[in-house]
Amino acid sequence: MATAPGDMQLTLLGTGDVRQVPVWGCECKACQRAVVDNRYRRRPCSALLETGGQRWLLDAGLMDLAERFPPGALSGILLTHYHVDHVQGLFHLRWGLNHRLAVFGPEDAGGCADLHKHPGILAFRAPLQPFQRFELGSVSVTALPMIHSKPTLGYLFEQNNQRIAYLTDTVGLPDTVAALLAEQPLDLLVIDCSRPPQPEPPRNHNDLNLVRAIHQRLRPARTVLTHIGHELDGWLMKHRWLESLAAEGIEIGRDGVRL
Amino acid sequence: MATAPGDMQLTLLGTGDVRQVPVWGCECKACQRAVVDNRYRRRPCSALLETGGQRWLLDAGLMDLAERFPPGALSGILLTHYHVDHVQGLFHLRWGLNHRLAVFGPEDAGGCADLHKHPGILAFRAPLQPFQRFELGSVSVTALPMIHSKPTLGYLFEQNNQRIAYLTDTVGLPDTVAALLAEQPLDLLVIDCSRPPQPEPPRNHNDLNLVRAIHQRLRPARTVLTHIGHELDGWLMKHRWLESLAAEGIEIGRDGVRL
């Protein structure tokens, strides 16, 4: 995606699944590679959307948010869901002082641990409803229901003629969501691909088969995989799929990469 | 405490309260000092007990446990309670592979988030009962009920003639606990002191008034404060109390200090 001044910029902060990469104690080649080379490390799945002075954090599973984002650095936070690996960075951040942080997310009465009971400086906004459309500054956001074990929202970000979809965690897509996304060309699709191709349809998270089918249907300019587990990394090392996926327009996300 | 080979060694890994120091966004002198000088930073309250090849982690609120402790480095984990700042490091560690980690803690059916539901590699042992005595290798451990908003245990560690008490989180001590601890001399008391002296009796955590009263009653060789909040640090900077406390045998804990 060739970006121009004023365009939205998406940076992947974490591209790992719940185990992260390396998995603690795992001796597979992908984990050992990540142990010796930080570039292959995958932290909790999250991203940063920037445009025109706004900086929105997508999910809050990174454990060093207080160091990464000094007060005032974030416009607010969008949560996809309340699984702990997507919100655990808030357990510390909420006890800050002298600042408020707007937090958007899906309807989920239970939330995670005592986050809703003791929000501290987090200003939890009214839960977003599926297909709800709202504005974050100059960006139009549509909340998209995902298919996951907890109420989960993907997000479509639109500004001028630029369209970015961030879809995690999910296994497949509801047909209504795929239809909405297919209406106009997507510049960038960032999507959950936790596992290599599975013999049986997977649960809770996409495998590469499902992602390729979604990519075929939506035909985004770029598809970038995130929420990647060590088994997919190991499979990619073994099968040398990177080039053939790239030829299809599918890329493997990495922590810290600005798309 | 002069330690000899084979003695128990206690290292403070984190000495902060739930907010940690610096508090995100706080401009008080104690927080600003911690921003510019890491030695004054206080991470989530936790410690490491080492003796004769054993290494027991006391509380698991540090968020980088996977990096600090490679597989095999820990004998297991003792939890004081299930508040999130004392267990949040387990959300990642539990998804390790090829290893098991024994976890001891109090009876608390709710636990924290989904830790008990999805323990992964964590082998949660039968909940400890107040005043239960058990052996960890060569160390005799007594679980001591604390006074806190969630079921909480302090621990008395005994080996040969060495006695160490680790008491957090608590406000005061049950009289039965104080009586038990006063029976024999303590070499080291590490105790929750979250706040400077308060005009009213505090809730949930000790202030310095309560700690001094406990120190007077138990007369340990050393008392070291932990679970320290930024207000206590600021108060200590302002009142230059360090020397007079030291004269009483009370020291201020710091992250990383081996006692």
Short mmCIF file of C-alpha atoms in Angstrom, two decimals, chain A residues 18-20 22-27 41 63 65-67 69-72 83-84 88 91-99 101 112-114 121 230, chain B residues 18-20 22-27 41 63 65-67 69-72 83-84 88 91-99 101 112-114 121 230:
data_model
loop_
_atom_site.label_atom_id
_atom_site.label_comp_id
_atom_site.label_asym_id
_atom_site.label_seq_id
_atom_site.Cartn_x
_atom_site.Cartn_y
_atom_site.Cartn_z
CA VAL A 18 -1.86 -16.65 23.17
CA ARG A 19 1.33 -18.68 23.65
CA GLN A 20 3.51 -16.05 21.95
CA PRO A 22 8.94 -18.41 21.48
CA VAL A 23 6.69 -20.66 23.53
CA TRP A 24 8.24 -21.02 26.98
CA GLY A 25 10.07 -24.35 27.08
CA CYS A 26 9.46 -25.27 23.43
CA GLU A 27 12.35 -26.63 21.44
CA ARG A 41 9.65 -13.04 18.39
CA MET A 63 2.77 -5.93 29.03
CA LEU A 65 2.25 -0.31 27.56
CA ALA A 66 3.28 2.19 30.26
CA GLU A 67 6.79 2.34 28.80
CA PHE A 69 3.18 5.00 25.44
CA PRO A 70 3.86 7.93 27.73
CA PRO A 71 0.79 9.85 28.89
CA GLY A 72 -0.79 11.70 25.98
CA HIS A 83 -9.56 -12.67 26.40
CA VAL A 84 -6.70 -11.99 28.77
CA GLN A 88 -3.61 -7.87 30.16
CA PHE A 91 -4.09 -4.30 34.55
CA HIS A 92 -1.20 -1.95 35.18
CA LEU A 93 -2.08 1.01 32.97
CA ARG A 94 -5.48 1.51 34.63
CA TRP A 95 -3.82 2.67 37.86
CA GLY A 96 -2.27 5.70 36.21
CA LEU A 97 -3.06 9.23 37.40
CA ASN A 98 -4.00 12.60 35.89
CA HIS A 99 -5.13 11.14 32.56
CA LEU A 101 -8.00 6.74 28.34
CA CYS A 112 -11.74 -9.83 32.13
CA ALA A 113 -10.91 -10.27 35.82
CA ASP A 114 -11.85 -7.04 37.64
CA ILE A 121 -8.31 5.79 34.47
CA HIS A 230 4.72 -21.30 16.62
CA VAL B 18 -0.60 -2.34 42.43
CA ARG B 19 0.18 0.98 40.71
CA GLN B 20 3.93 0.27 40.61
CA PRO B 22 6.52 5.24 38.63
CA VAL B 23 2.74 5.53 38.42
CA TRP B 24 1.82 6.10 34.79
CA GLY B 25 1.21 9.82 34.32
CA CYS B 26 2.14 10.84 37.86
CA GLU B 27 4.37 13.86 38.28
CA ARG B 41 11.47 1.71 40.01
CA MET B 63 5.30 -9.65 33.34
CA LEU B 65 8.75 -14.31 33.92
CA ALA B 66 9.43 -16.25 30.71
CA GLU B 67 12.60 -14.25 30.12
CA PHE B 69 13.33 -17.83 34.38
CA PRO B 70 14.21 -20.26 31.61
CA PRO B 71 12.60 -23.70 31.88
CA GLY B 72 14.03 -25.58 34.82
CA HIS B 83 -5.25 -10.33 42.96
CA VAL B 84 -4.18 -9.75 39.39
CA GLN B 88 -0.58 -11.68 35.97
CA PHE B 91 -1.23 -15.62 31.91
CA HIS B 92 1.67 -16.08 29.51
CA LEU B 93 3.81 -18.64 31.35
CA ARG B 94 0.96 -21.17 31.60
CA TRP B 95 1.04 -21.76 27.84
CA GLY B 96 4.56 -23.16 27.92
CA LEU B 97 5.34 -26.69 26.75
CA ASN B 98 7.32 -29.71 27.95
CA HIS B 99 7.48 -28.56 31.57
CA LEU B 101 5.32 -25.80 37.33
CA CYS B 112 -8.07 -14.82 38.77
CA ALA B 113 -9.65 -14.60 35.30
CA ASP B 114 -9.45 -18.08 33.71
CA ILE B 121 1.47 -26.21 32.46
CA HIS B 230 4.61 6.14 45.36
#
